[in-house]
Coordinates of C-alpha atoms and ligand atoms in Angstrom, one line a residue:
M967 CA 148.1 -0.2 52.1
F968 CA 148.1 3.0 54.1
I969 CA 148.4 6.6 53.4
P970 CA 149.2 8.9 56.4
T971 CA 146.7 11.7 56.8
H972 CA 147.9 13.6 59.9
N973 CA 149.6 16.4 57.8
L974 CA 146.7 16.8 55.5
N975 CA 143.6 18.9 55.9
S976 CA 142.0 17.5 52.8
I977 CA 142.3 14.7 50.2
E978 CA 140.9 14.1 46.8
T979 CA 139.7 10.9 45.1
D980 CA 137.5 9.8 42.3
I981 CA 135.3 7.6 44.5
L982 CA 135.1 7.7 48.3
V983 CA 133.8 4.4 49.7
I984 CA 132.5 4.5 53.4
G985 CA 132.8 1.1 54.9
S986 CA 134.8 -2.2 54.3
G987 CA 132.3 -5.0 54.5
I988 CA 131.1 -7.1 51.6
A989 CA 129.4 -4.2 49.8
G990 CA 132.3 -1.8 50.0
L991 CA 135.0 -4.2 49.3
F992 CA 133.2 -6.0 46.2
F993 CA 132.3 -2.5 44.8
S994 CA 135.9 -1.4 45.1
I995 CA 137.4 -4.5 43.5
K996 CA 135.0 -3.9 40.6
A997 CA 135.3 -0.1 40.3
S998 CA 139.2 -0.1 40.7
R999 CA 139.3 -1.1 37.1
F1000 CA 138.4 2.6 36.1
A1001 CA 138.8 4.8 39.1
N1002 CA 140.9 5.8 42.0
I1003 CA 139.3 4.8 45.3
I1004 CA 139.6 5.8 48.9
I1005 CA 138.0 3.4 51.4
I1006 CA 137.5 4.7 54.9
T1007 CA 136.5 2.4 57.7
K1008 CA 136.0 3.2 61.3
R1009 CA 137.9 0.4 63.0
E1010 CA 140.3 -2.3 61.6
K1011 CA 139.3 -3.1 58.1
E1012 CA 138.1 -6.6 58.9
E1013 CA 135.6 -5.3 61.4
A1014 CA 132.2 -5.4 59.7
N1015 CA 129.0 -7.3 60.1
T1016 CA 130.1 -9.3 57.0
Q1017 CA 132.9 -11.1 58.9
Y1018 CA 130.5 -12.5 61.4
A1019 CA 128.0 -14.0 58.9
Q1020 CA 127.5 -17.8 59.5
G1021 CA 124.8 -19.4 57.4
G1022 CA 125.9 -18.3 54.0
I1023 CA 124.7 -16.8 50.6
A1024 CA 121.6 -18.0 48.9
S1025 CA 121.8 -18.7 45.2
V1026 CA 120.0 -21.3 42.8
T1027 CA 122.4 -23.6 41.2
T1028 CA 120.9 -27.1 41.3
S1029 CA 118.5 -28.8 38.9
D1030 CA 115.7 -29.4 41.7
D1031 CA 115.8 -25.7 42.4
S1032 CA 114.6 -22.7 40.2
F1033 CA 114.7 -19.0 40.2
E1034 CA 110.9 -18.9 40.6
D1035 CA 111.2 -21.0 43.9
H1036 CA 113.8 -18.6 45.2
V1037 CA 111.8 -15.6 44.1
R1038 CA 108.6 -17.0 45.8
D1039 CA 110.4 -17.7 49.1
T1040 CA 111.8 -14.2 49.2
L1041 CA 108.3 -12.7 48.4
I1042 CA 106.5 -14.8 51.0
A1043 CA 109.1 -13.7 53.7
G1044 CA 108.7 -10.0 52.5
D1045 CA 105.0 -10.2 53.3
G1046 CA 103.7 -8.1 50.4
L1047 CA 106.4 -5.3 50.5
C1048 CA 109.1 -6.7 48.2
S1049 CA 109.5 -5.2 44.7
R1050 CA 109.2 -8.2 42.5
P1051 CA 111.5 -6.9 39.6
V1052 CA 114.2 -6.3 42.3
V1053 CA 113.8 -9.8 43.7
E1054 CA 113.9 -11.4 40.3
E1055 CA 117.1 -9.5 39.4
V1056 CA 118.9 -10.3 42.7
V1057 CA 117.9 -14.0 42.5
E1058 CA 118.9 -14.4 38.9
K1059 CA 122.3 -12.7 39.4
G1060 CA 123.0 -15.1 42.3
P1061 CA 124.8 -17.8 40.3
E1062 CA 127.1 -15.2 38.6
M1063 CA 127.9 -13.7 42.0
I1064 CA 128.7 -17.0 43.5
E1065 CA 131.1 -17.6 40.4
E1066 CA 132.8 -14.3 41.0
L1067 CA 133.5 -15.1 44.6
I1068 CA 134.9 -18.4 43.7
G1069 CA 137.0 -16.7 41.1
L1070 CA 138.3 -14.2 43.6
G1071 CA 139.3 -17.2 45.9
V1072 CA 136.4 -17.9 48.2
K1073 CA 136.4 -21.5 49.2
F1074 CA 132.9 -22.7 49.9
S1075 CA 132.3 -26.0 51.7
K1076 CA 131.9 -29.0 49.4
K1077 CA 130.2 -32.2 50.1
P1078 CA 132.1 -34.9 51.9
V1079 CA 131.5 -37.5 49.2
G1080 CA 131.1 -36.9 45.6
K1081 CA 131.2 -33.6 43.6
G1082 CA 129.6 -30.4 44.2
Y1083 CA 129.0 -27.8 47.0
D1084 CA 127.5 -28.5 50.3
L1085 CA 124.4 -26.4 50.2
G1086 CA 122.5 -25.5 53.4
I1087 CA 119.0 -24.6 54.2
E1088 CA 117.6 -22.0 56.5
G1089 CA 114.0 -20.8 57.7
G1090 CA 111.7 -19.8 54.8
H1091 CA 113.8 -21.6 52.0
S1092 CA 112.0 -24.3 50.2
K1093 CA 115.2 -25.8 48.8
R1094 CA 118.8 -26.4 49.9
R1095 CA 120.6 -23.3 48.1
V1096 CA 122.8 -21.7 50.7
F1097 CA 126.6 -21.7 49.8
H1098 CA 128.6 -21.5 53.0
A1099 CA 132.2 -21.9 54.3
A1100 CA 131.3 -24.3 57.2
D1101 CA 129.7 -21.8 59.8
M1102 CA 132.1 -19.0 59.1
T1103 CA 131.1 -17.8 55.6
G1104 CA 131.6 -14.2 56.4
K1105 CA 135.1 -14.5 57.6
E1106 CA 136.1 -16.4 54.5
V1107 CA 134.5 -14.0 52.2
Q1108 CA 135.7 -10.7 54.1
T1109 CA 139.3 -12.2 54.2
V1110 CA 139.4 -13.1 50.5
L1111 CA 137.9 -9.7 49.4
L1112 CA 140.4 -7.8 51.6
N1113 CA 143.4 -9.7 50.2
R1114 CA 142.2 -8.9 46.7
I1115 CA 141.8 -5.2 47.7
M1116 CA 145.3 -5.1 49.1
E1117 CA 146.7 -6.1 45.6
K1118 CA 145.1 -2.9 44.0
E1119 CA 147.5 -0.1 43.5
N1120 CA 144.7 2.5 43.1
V1121 CA 142.7 1.6 46.2
R1122 CA 143.7 3.0 49.6
I1123 CA 142.1 1.8 52.8
L1124 CA 142.2 4.2 55.8
E1125 CA 141.5 2.4 59.0
Y1126 CA 140.2 4.1 62.2
H1127 CA 138.8 6.9 60.0
I1128 CA 135.1 7.6 60.7
A1129 CA 132.8 9.7 58.4
I1130 CA 131.0 12.4 60.4
D1131 CA 128.8 13.9 57.8
L1132 CA 128.2 14.0 54.0
V1133 CA 128.9 17.3 52.2
C1134 CA 126.3 18.4 49.7
Q1135 CA 126.4 21.4 47.5
N1136 CA 123.6 22.4 45.0
G1137 CA 122.0 19.1 45.4
K1138 CA 125.0 17.1 44.9
C1139 CA 127.2 15.0 47.2
I1140 CA 130.8 16.2 47.0
G1141 CA 132.5 14.1 49.7
A1142 CA 132.5 13.9 53.5
Y1143 CA 134.1 15.2 56.6
V1144 CA 136.0 12.4 58.2
L1145 CA 137.5 12.1 61.6
D1146 CA 141.0 10.5 61.7
I1147 CA 140.4 8.8 65.1
K1148 CA 144.0 8.2 66.0
N1149 CA 145.3 11.7 65.2
K1150 CA 142.2 13.4 66.5
K1151 CA 141.9 15.5 63.3
V1152 CA 138.9 16.1 61.0
I1153 CA 139.8 16.0 57.2
N1154 CA 138.0 16.9 54.1
V1155 CA 137.6 14.0 51.6
S1156 CA 136.5 15.6 48.4
A1157 CA 135.1 12.9 46.0
K1158 CA 133.4 12.8 42.5
I1159 CA 131.2 10.1 43.8
T1160 CA 130.5 8.9 47.4
V1161 CA 129.4 5.5 48.3
L1162 CA 127.7 4.6 51.5
A1163 CA 128.5 0.9 52.4
T1164 CA 128.2 1.4 56.2
G1165 CA 126.0 -1.5 57.0
G1166 CA 123.3 -1.9 59.7
A1167 CA 122.3 -0.5 63.1
G1168 CA 121.9 -3.4 65.4
K1169 CA 123.4 -1.6 68.3
V1170 CA 120.4 0.6 68.5
Y1171 CA 118.9 -2.4 70.5
L1172 CA 120.3 -3.6 74.0
Y1173 CA 120.6 -7.1 72.6
T1174 CA 121.9 -7.6 69.2
S1175 CA 124.0 -10.1 67.1
N1176 CA 125.8 -7.2 65.4
P1177 CA 129.2 -6.0 66.4
D1178 CA 130.1 -2.6 67.7
I1179 CA 130.3 -0.9 64.4
A1180 CA 126.7 -1.3 63.7
T1181 CA 125.5 2.1 64.8
G1182 CA 123.5 3.1 61.7
D1183 CA 125.9 5.9 60.7
G1184 CA 125.1 5.7 56.9
I1185 CA 121.4 6.0 57.5
A1186 CA 121.8 9.0 59.9
M1187 CA 124.2 10.8 57.6
A1188 CA 122.0 10.3 54.6
Y1189 CA 119.0 11.5 56.6
R1190 CA 120.7 14.6 57.7
A1191 CA 121.7 15.3 54.0
G1192 CA 118.1 15.1 53.0
A1193 CA 117.9 11.5 51.5
T1194 CA 114.8 9.5 52.0
I1195 CA 114.8 6.6 54.5
L1196 CA 112.4 3.8 53.9
N1197 CA 110.8 1.2 56.2
M1198 CA 112.9 1.5 59.2
E1199 CA 110.1 -0.2 61.4
F1200 CA 111.2 -3.5 59.8
F1201 CA 114.1 -4.4 62.2
Q1202 CA 114.6 -8.1 62.1
F1203 CA 115.2 -10.0 65.3
H1204 CA 117.3 -13.3 64.8
P1205 CA 115.6 -16.0 67.1
T1206 CA 118.8 -17.6 68.4
C1207 CA 121.7 -15.7 69.9
L1208 CA 123.8 -17.5 72.6
Y1209 CA 122.5 -16.6 76.0
H1210 CA 125.4 -16.4 78.4
P1211 CA 126.6 -13.7 80.7
Y1212 CA 130.0 -13.4 78.9
A1213 CA 128.9 -14.1 75.3
K1214 CA 128.5 -10.7 73.6
S1215 CA 126.6 -10.9 70.4
F1216 CA 127.3 -14.4 69.4
L1217 CA 124.8 -15.8 66.9
I1218 CA 123.7 -19.5 66.7
S1219 CA 123.1 -19.9 63.0
E1220 CA 119.7 -20.7 61.6
A1221 CA 121.7 -23.5 59.6
L1222 CA 121.5 -25.6 62.8
R1223 CA 117.8 -25.6 62.5
G1224 CA 118.3 -26.2 58.9
E1225 CA 120.0 -29.5 59.9
G1226 CA 117.2 -30.4 62.3
A1227 CA 118.0 -28.7 65.6
V1228 CA 114.9 -28.2 67.7
L1229 CA 113.8 -25.5 70.0
K1230 CA 112.7 -26.5 73.5
D1231 CA 111.7 -25.1 76.7
K1232 CA 113.8 -25.7 80.0
N1233 CA 111.9 -28.9 80.5
G1234 CA 112.9 -30.2 77.2
K1235 CA 109.4 -29.7 75.6
E1236 CA 109.3 -28.6 72.1
F1237 CA 107.2 -25.5 71.7
M1238 CA 107.3 -24.5 68.1
I1239 CA 104.6 -27.1 67.2
N1240 CA 102.2 -24.8 68.8
Y1241 CA 103.1 -21.9 66.4
H1242 CA 103.9 -23.0 62.9
K1243 CA 103.6 -26.1 60.6
Q1244 CA 107.4 -25.7 59.8
K1245 CA 108.0 -25.8 63.7
S1246 CA 111.6 -24.9 64.6
L1247 CA 112.4 -24.0 60.9
A1248 CA 109.4 -21.6 60.5
P1249 CA 110.4 -18.0 59.2
R1250 CA 112.5 -15.9 61.5
D1251 CA 109.8 -13.4 62.6
I1252 CA 107.5 -16.3 63.7
V1253 CA 110.2 -18.1 65.6
A1254 CA 111.4 -14.9 67.3
R1255 CA 107.8 -13.9 68.4
A1256 CA 107.1 -17.4 69.6
I1257 CA 110.3 -17.5 71.8
D1258 CA 109.3 -13.9 73.1
N1259 CA 105.9 -15.3 74.0
E1260 CA 107.4 -18.3 75.6
L1261 CA 109.6 -16.3 77.8
K1262 CA 107.0 -13.8 78.8
K1263 CA 104.7 -16.6 79.7
S1264 CA 107.2 -18.6 81.8
G1265 CA 109.5 -15.8 83.1
D1266 CA 112.6 -17.8 82.0
D1267 CA 115.7 -16.2 80.7
C1268 CA 116.1 -18.3 77.7
V1269 CA 115.0 -21.2 75.7
F1270 CA 117.2 -24.0 74.2
L1271 CA 118.2 -25.1 70.9
D1272 CA 119.1 -28.8 70.6
I1273 CA 121.2 -30.5 68.0
S1274 CA 122.9 -33.0 70.4
F1275 CA 121.0 -35.9 68.7
K1276 CA 123.1 -35.6 65.5
N1277 CA 126.4 -37.4 65.0
P1278 CA 129.1 -35.4 67.0
D1279 CA 131.5 -35.7 64.0
F1280 CA 128.9 -34.1 61.7
I1281 CA 128.3 -31.2 64.3
K1282 CA 132.0 -30.5 64.7
K1283 CA 132.6 -30.4 61.0
R1284 CA 129.6 -28.6 59.8
F1285 CA 129.6 -26.0 62.7
P1286 CA 133.1 -25.8 64.0
G1287 CA 132.9 -22.1 64.9
I1288 CA 129.9 -22.5 66.9
Y1289 CA 131.0 -25.7 68.5
K1290 CA 134.3 -24.1 69.6
K1291 CA 132.7 -20.9 70.9
C1292 CA 130.0 -22.7 72.9
L1293 CA 132.7 -25.0 74.4
N1294 CA 134.7 -22.1 75.5
F1295 CA 131.6 -21.3 77.6
G1296 CA 131.3 -24.7 78.9
I1297 CA 128.5 -25.9 76.6
D1298 CA 129.3 -29.0 74.6
I1299 CA 126.8 -28.9 71.8
T1300 CA 127.1 -32.4 70.9
K1301 CA 125.8 -33.2 74.3
D1302 CA 123.9 -30.2 75.7
P1303 CA 121.2 -28.1 74.5
I1304 CA 122.2 -24.5 73.7
P1305 CA 120.7 -21.5 75.8
V1306 CA 119.4 -19.0 73.2
V1307 CA 117.4 -15.7 73.1
P1308 CA 116.4 -13.5 70.1
A1309 CA 118.5 -10.4 69.4
A1310 CA 118.2 -7.4 66.9
H1311 CA 119.9 -8.7 63.8
Y1312 CA 119.2 -7.0 60.5
S1313 CA 117.9 -3.5 59.2
C1314 CA 115.4 -4.3 56.4
G1315 CA 114.8 -0.7 56.0
G1316 CA 117.5 2.0 55.0
I1317 CA 118.4 4.6 52.5
K1318 CA 116.0 4.5 49.6
A1319 CA 118.1 3.3 46.8
T1320 CA 117.8 1.5 43.3
L1321 CA 119.6 -1.8 43.0
D1322 CA 122.4 0.1 41.4
G1323 CA 122.9 2.3 44.4
Q1324 CA 121.2 5.6 43.2
T1325 CA 119.8 7.5 46.3
D1326 CA 117.8 10.7 45.7
I1327 CA 121.0 12.8 46.2
Q1328 CA 123.1 13.2 43.1
N1329 CA 126.6 11.4 43.2
L1330 CA 125.7 9.7 46.3
L1331 CA 125.4 5.9 46.1
A1332 CA 124.4 3.5 48.7
I1333 CA 124.8 -0.3 48.8
G1334 CA 124.4 -3.2 51.0
E1335 CA 122.6 -3.3 54.4
V1336 CA 122.5 0.5 54.7
T1337 CA 119.9 0.5 51.8
C1338 CA 116.3 -0.3 51.2
T1339 CA 116.1 -1.5 47.6
G1340 CA 112.9 -3.4 47.6
L1341 CA 114.6 -6.9 48.1
H1342 CA 113.4 -7.7 51.6
G1343 CA 110.1 -5.9 51.9
A1344 CA 108.7 -6.5 55.5
N1345 CA 111.1 -9.2 56.3
R1346 CA 114.4 -10.6 55.0
L1347 CA 114.9 -14.1 53.8
A1348 CA 117.9 -15.8 55.5
S1349 CA 121.1 -15.5 53.5
N1350 CA 119.8 -12.9 51.1
S1351 CA 121.6 -10.1 52.5
L1352 CA 125.1 -11.0 51.4
L1353 CA 123.7 -11.7 48.1
E1354 CA 122.1 -8.2 48.0
G1355 CA 125.5 -6.7 49.0
L1356 CA 127.1 -8.4 46.1
V1357 CA 124.5 -7.7 43.4
S1358 CA 124.0 -4.1 44.6
S1359 CA 127.8 -3.3 44.7
F1360 CA 128.4 -5.0 41.3
K1361 CA 125.6 -2.9 39.8
A1362 CA 126.7 0.3 41.4
S1363 CA 130.2 -0.1 40.1
E1364 CA 128.6 -0.2 36.6
K1365 CA 126.7 2.8 37.4
C1366 CA 129.7 4.7 38.6
R1367 CA 131.6 3.8 35.3
L1368 CA 128.7 5.7 33.5
L1369 CA 128.7 8.6 35.9
L1370 CA 132.3 9.3 35.8
R1371 CA 132.0 9.7 31.9
F1372 CA 130.2 13.0 32.6
D1373 CA 133.4 14.4 33.8
I1374 CA 132.4 15.3 37.4
K1375 CA 135.1 17.6 39.0
N1376 CA 136.3 17.3 42.6
Q1377 CA 135.0 20.3 44.6
R1378 CA 136.7 21.9 47.5
F1379 CA 134.7 22.7 50.7
A1380 CA 135.2 24.5 53.9
C1381 CA 137.3 22.9 56.6
W1382 CA 135.4 21.4 59.8
E1383 CA 134.7 24.2 62.2
S1384 CA 134.9 23.2 65.9
G1385 CA 134.0 26.8 67.0
N1386 CA 134.3 27.0 70.8
A1387 CA 134.1 23.3 71.4
V1388 CA 136.3 22.0 74.1
D1389 CA 137.5 18.4 75.0
S1390 CA 134.7 16.7 77.0
N1391 CA 135.6 15.3 80.4
E1392 CA 132.1 13.8 80.8
A1393 CA 132.3 10.5 79.0
V1394 CA 129.6 9.4 81.4
I1395 CA 127.0 11.3 79.5
I1396 CA 127.8 9.3 76.4
S1397 CA 127.5 6.0 78.1
Q1398 CA 124.3 6.9 80.0
N1399 CA 122.6 8.1 76.9
W1400 CA 123.9 5.1 74.9
D1401 CA 122.6 2.6 77.5
E1402 CA 119.2 4.4 77.8
I1403 CA 118.5 4.5 74.2
R1404 CA 119.4 0.8 73.7
R1405 CA 117.3 -0.3 76.6
F1406 CA 114.1 1.6 75.8
M1407 CA 114.4 0.5 72.0
W1408 CA 114.5 -3.2 73.2
N1409 CA 111.7 -2.7 75.6
Y1410 CA 109.3 -0.4 73.7
V1411 CA 110.2 -0.9 70.1
G1412 CA 111.2 -4.5 70.1
I1413 CA 109.7 -7.8 68.8
V1414 CA 106.1 -7.0 70.0
R1415 CA 104.9 -3.4 70.0
T1416 CA 102.0 -1.4 71.1
D1417 CA 101.0 2.3 70.4
K1418 CA 101.6 3.2 73.9
R1419 CA 105.0 1.8 74.1
L1420 CA 106.0 3.5 70.9
E1421 CA 104.6 6.8 72.1
R1422 CA 106.7 6.4 75.2
A1423 CA 109.8 5.7 73.4
K1424 CA 109.1 8.8 71.1
K1425 CA 108.9 11.1 74.1
R1426 CA 112.2 9.8 75.5
I1427 CA 114.1 10.0 72.2
V1428 CA 113.0 13.5 71.6
M1429 CA 114.5 14.5 75.0
L1430 CA 117.7 12.5 74.5
R1431 CA 118.1 13.9 70.9
D1432 CA 118.0 17.4 72.1
E1433 CA 120.5 16.7 74.9
I1434 CA 122.8 14.8 72.6
N1435 CA 122.7 17.6 70.0
E1436 CA 123.5 20.3 72.7
Y1437 CA 126.4 18.1 73.7
Y1438 CA 127.6 17.4 70.2
W1439 CA 128.1 21.0 69.5
D1440 CA 129.7 21.9 72.8
F1441 CA 132.5 19.3 72.8
I1442 CA 135.2 18.4 70.4
V1443 CA 133.9 15.5 68.1
T1444 CA 135.0 12.0 69.0
S1445 CA 133.9 8.7 67.4
D1446 CA 131.8 7.8 70.5
L1447 CA 130.0 11.0 70.2
I1448 CA 129.5 10.6 66.5
E1449 CA 128.2 7.1 66.9
L1450 CA 125.8 8.2 69.8
R1451 CA 124.3 11.0 67.8
N1452 CA 123.8 8.6 64.8
L1453 CA 122.2 5.9 67.1
A1454 CA 119.7 8.5 68.4
T1455 CA 118.9 9.7 65.0
V1456 CA 118.3 6.0 63.7
A1457 CA 116.3 5.1 66.9
E1458 CA 114.0 8.2 66.2
I1459 CA 113.6 7.1 62.5
I1460 CA 112.6 3.5 63.7
I1461 CA 110.1 4.9 66.2
D1462 CA 108.6 7.4 63.8
S1463 CA 108.3 4.7 61.1
A1464 CA 106.8 2.2 63.5
L1465 CA 104.2 4.8 64.6
L1466 CA 103.2 5.5 61.0
R1467 CA 102.5 1.9 60.3
K1468 CA 99.1 1.2 61.6
E1469 CA 99.2 -2.6 60.8
S1470 CA 101.2 -5.7 61.7
R1471 CA 103.2 -7.0 58.7
G1472 CA 106.3 -9.1 58.5
I1473 CA 108.5 -8.2 61.4
H1474 CA 106.5 -5.1 62.6
Y1475 CA 104.1 -6.6 65.1
N1476 CA 101.8 -4.2 66.9
L1477 CA 99.1 -5.5 69.2
D1478 CA 96.9 -2.6 68.7
H1479 CA 96.9 -3.1 64.9
L1480 CA 96.9 -6.7 64.2
E1481 CA 95.2 -6.6 60.8
K1482 CA 97.0 -5.9 57.5
I1483 CA 96.1 -2.8 55.4
E1484 CA 97.2 -1.9 51.9
P1485 CA 100.8 -2.5 51.2
R1486 CA 102.9 0.7 51.2
N1487 CA 106.3 1.8 52.2
T1488 CA 107.0 4.1 55.1
E1489 CA 109.1 7.1 54.0
I1490 CA 111.0 9.5 56.5
R1491 CA 112.7 12.5 55.1
K1492 CA 114.2 15.6 56.8
K1493 CA 113.7 18.8 55.1
R1494 CA 116.6 19.7 53.0
T1495 CA 118.9 22.6 54.1
W1496 CA 120.3 23.0 50.7
V1497 CA 118.6 23.3 47.2
Ligands
FAD1259 P1 129.0 -4.3 57.0 O1 129.6 -5.7 56.6 O2 128.4 -4.1 58.3 O3 130.2 -3.2 56.8 C1 129.9 -1.9 57.2 C2 131.3 -1.3 57.2 O4 131.1 0.1 57.3 C3 132.2 -1.7 58.4 O5 133.6 -1.7 57.9 C4 132.1 -0.4 59.3 O6 133.2 -0.3 60.1 C5 132.1 0.7 58.4 N1 131.4 1.9 58.8 C6 130.2 2.0 59.4 N2 130.0 3.4 59.7 C7 131.1 4.1 59.3 C8 131.4 5.4 59.4 N3 130.7 6.3 59.9 N4 132.8 5.8 58.9 C9 133.5 4.8 58.4 N5 133.2 3.4 58.3 C10 132.0 3.1 58.7 N6 123.5 -12.4 55.9 C11 123.5 -13.4 55.1 O7 123.2 -13.2 53.8 N7 124.0 -14.6 55.4 C12 124.4 -14.9 56.6 O8 124.7 -16.1 56.9 C13 124.4 -13.8 57.7 N8 124.7 -14.0 58.7 C14 124.9 -13.1 59.6 C15 125.4 -13.3 61.0 C16 125.6 -12.2 61.9 C17 126.2 -12.6 63.3 C18 125.3 -10.9 61.5 C19 125.5 -9.8 62.3 C20 124.8 -10.6 60.2 C21 124.6 -11.7 59.3 N9 124.1 -11.5 58.0 C22 124.1 -12.6 57.2 C23 123.8 -10.2 57.6 C24 125.1 -9.7 56.6 O9 126.3 -10.2 57.4 C25 125.1 -8.2 56.6 O10 123.9 -7.8 56.3 C26 126.2 -7.8 55.5 O11 127.4 -8.3 55.9 C27 126.2 -6.3 55.5 O12 127.3 -6.0 54.6 P2 127.8 -4.4 54.4 O13 128.9 -4.5 53.6 O14 126.5 -3.8 53.9 O15 128.0 -3.9 55.7
SIN1260 C1 122.3 -17.3 60.2 O1 123.2 -17.9 60.0 O2 121.3 -17.7 61.0 C2 122.1 -16.0 59.7 C3 121.7 -15.9 58.5 C4 121.2 -14.5 58.0 O3 121.1 -13.6 58.8 O4 120.9 -14.5 56.7

């Protein structure tokens, strides 16, 4: 469904949802039962981290598994920083969420013989509990959720609309300024409730599994509005992304290692044996650091993941997406080891929010990867993210139902002022700053950190931030400029958070502070400009 906005300066809705991944879509399906909703999304509606998810969704459903086991695995991965009540609630809601998805039409892979679902296993899980649709779980979920959304009369999706900033008045969020990218026009969207479902920030790093949309916009907007941002130093690196000059951001799922795939060096020697008793299926942070160490020692460009000893028919059926993609690059995974490198994958930190989406700004909710709810702590357990997206959006929709009973009114607000800004003819400045940030974040704030590297990164980001801000206000706003500014903001929050944590814990590993100290969250908050 599409409503043209090029003749309008402002639109009103009960709920503005920013983002069309699993969190925004599942929330909207639920909330459409009692409210009118506008979803804005900055590219095509399909384009979200969600649609690239491979491994699947973790949930306890078998008699040899238990909630306690899933809770324990999550807490171990989180390395002392998870909130146990949050973990318990998410884990216990898992089966209901899987039922909901199946009810909406999601088809998870079934066992080839007999009844029941074919459950996968990934690093850190003690049992097989991962529901998947072959190796294209995200695509299946995204497609089904979008199909259901398109049937809703009271939900409108505006593609190529990018939120620039939240609008807050008297401590409440009343909507957002939104750039209609195609018509180059800023519109006011006035909403009783605004929901941030903008996903992660992988693009802050040079190498990432994330698609281009992952520029941390929601975190940056919430920060500018005065919300608290938690634990941003915990940026998860996935150990195995395809290493090939033409393969951009292609993940090789941890589910391969779940099915026995082994990490080797270029001479075919297994090396994980030297790092962890679970070898190639050790938790993600340990595998990523081990690969980083091997590459630094050897000077090689990549390591290799080998599943070629498995039956070719099994490989093609279980991993059709990965098989096909690699074949396109001349790698037959039924015969050849796959060249892989680690890449930035998931933001465990984010906007401080309860599981039902409440931030510390009234009428502003946040759900999905953009949040930090206490589920992941210092490191996320594989396949817990889509689950969190479902549970938090489900609970946030219930919260909205209650909030809307308070008769919140739509508020008008002043139109976007471009002042003396002119069209920029210096796109090179954006691409230069973009590349620079991503490169020093990778080199100085990556898998292994030191105080000196972090301080260097801080110096550079302060300089770039000032330059970008100046540029931002001098030129007419574009989506590239909005994203660059957000990327810089998120990079600075990650650096500041990493500098504050004087220990190594979970995925934050600092050679100058190898010991753990008292568990605590890292909070970053800007001074509010409103009361
Ligand atoms: P997203 O799905 O990222 O959606 C964000 C949406 O917000 C997008 O539509 C985007 O365009 C929009 N947006 C962003 N900023 C703006 C703005 N300023 N204005 C308007 N719109 C905006 N997790 C698992 O649990 N299991 C897995 O198997 C798994 N595999 C993964 C594989 C890959 C390759 C990747 C990248 C991630 C994987 N993850 C997995 C993580 C998981 O996919 C994500 O954490 C999850 O999909 C996030 O969902 P979301 O709805 O919060 O955000
Ligand atoms: C993967 O399939 O390896 C990704 C799973 C995840 O990020 O949870």
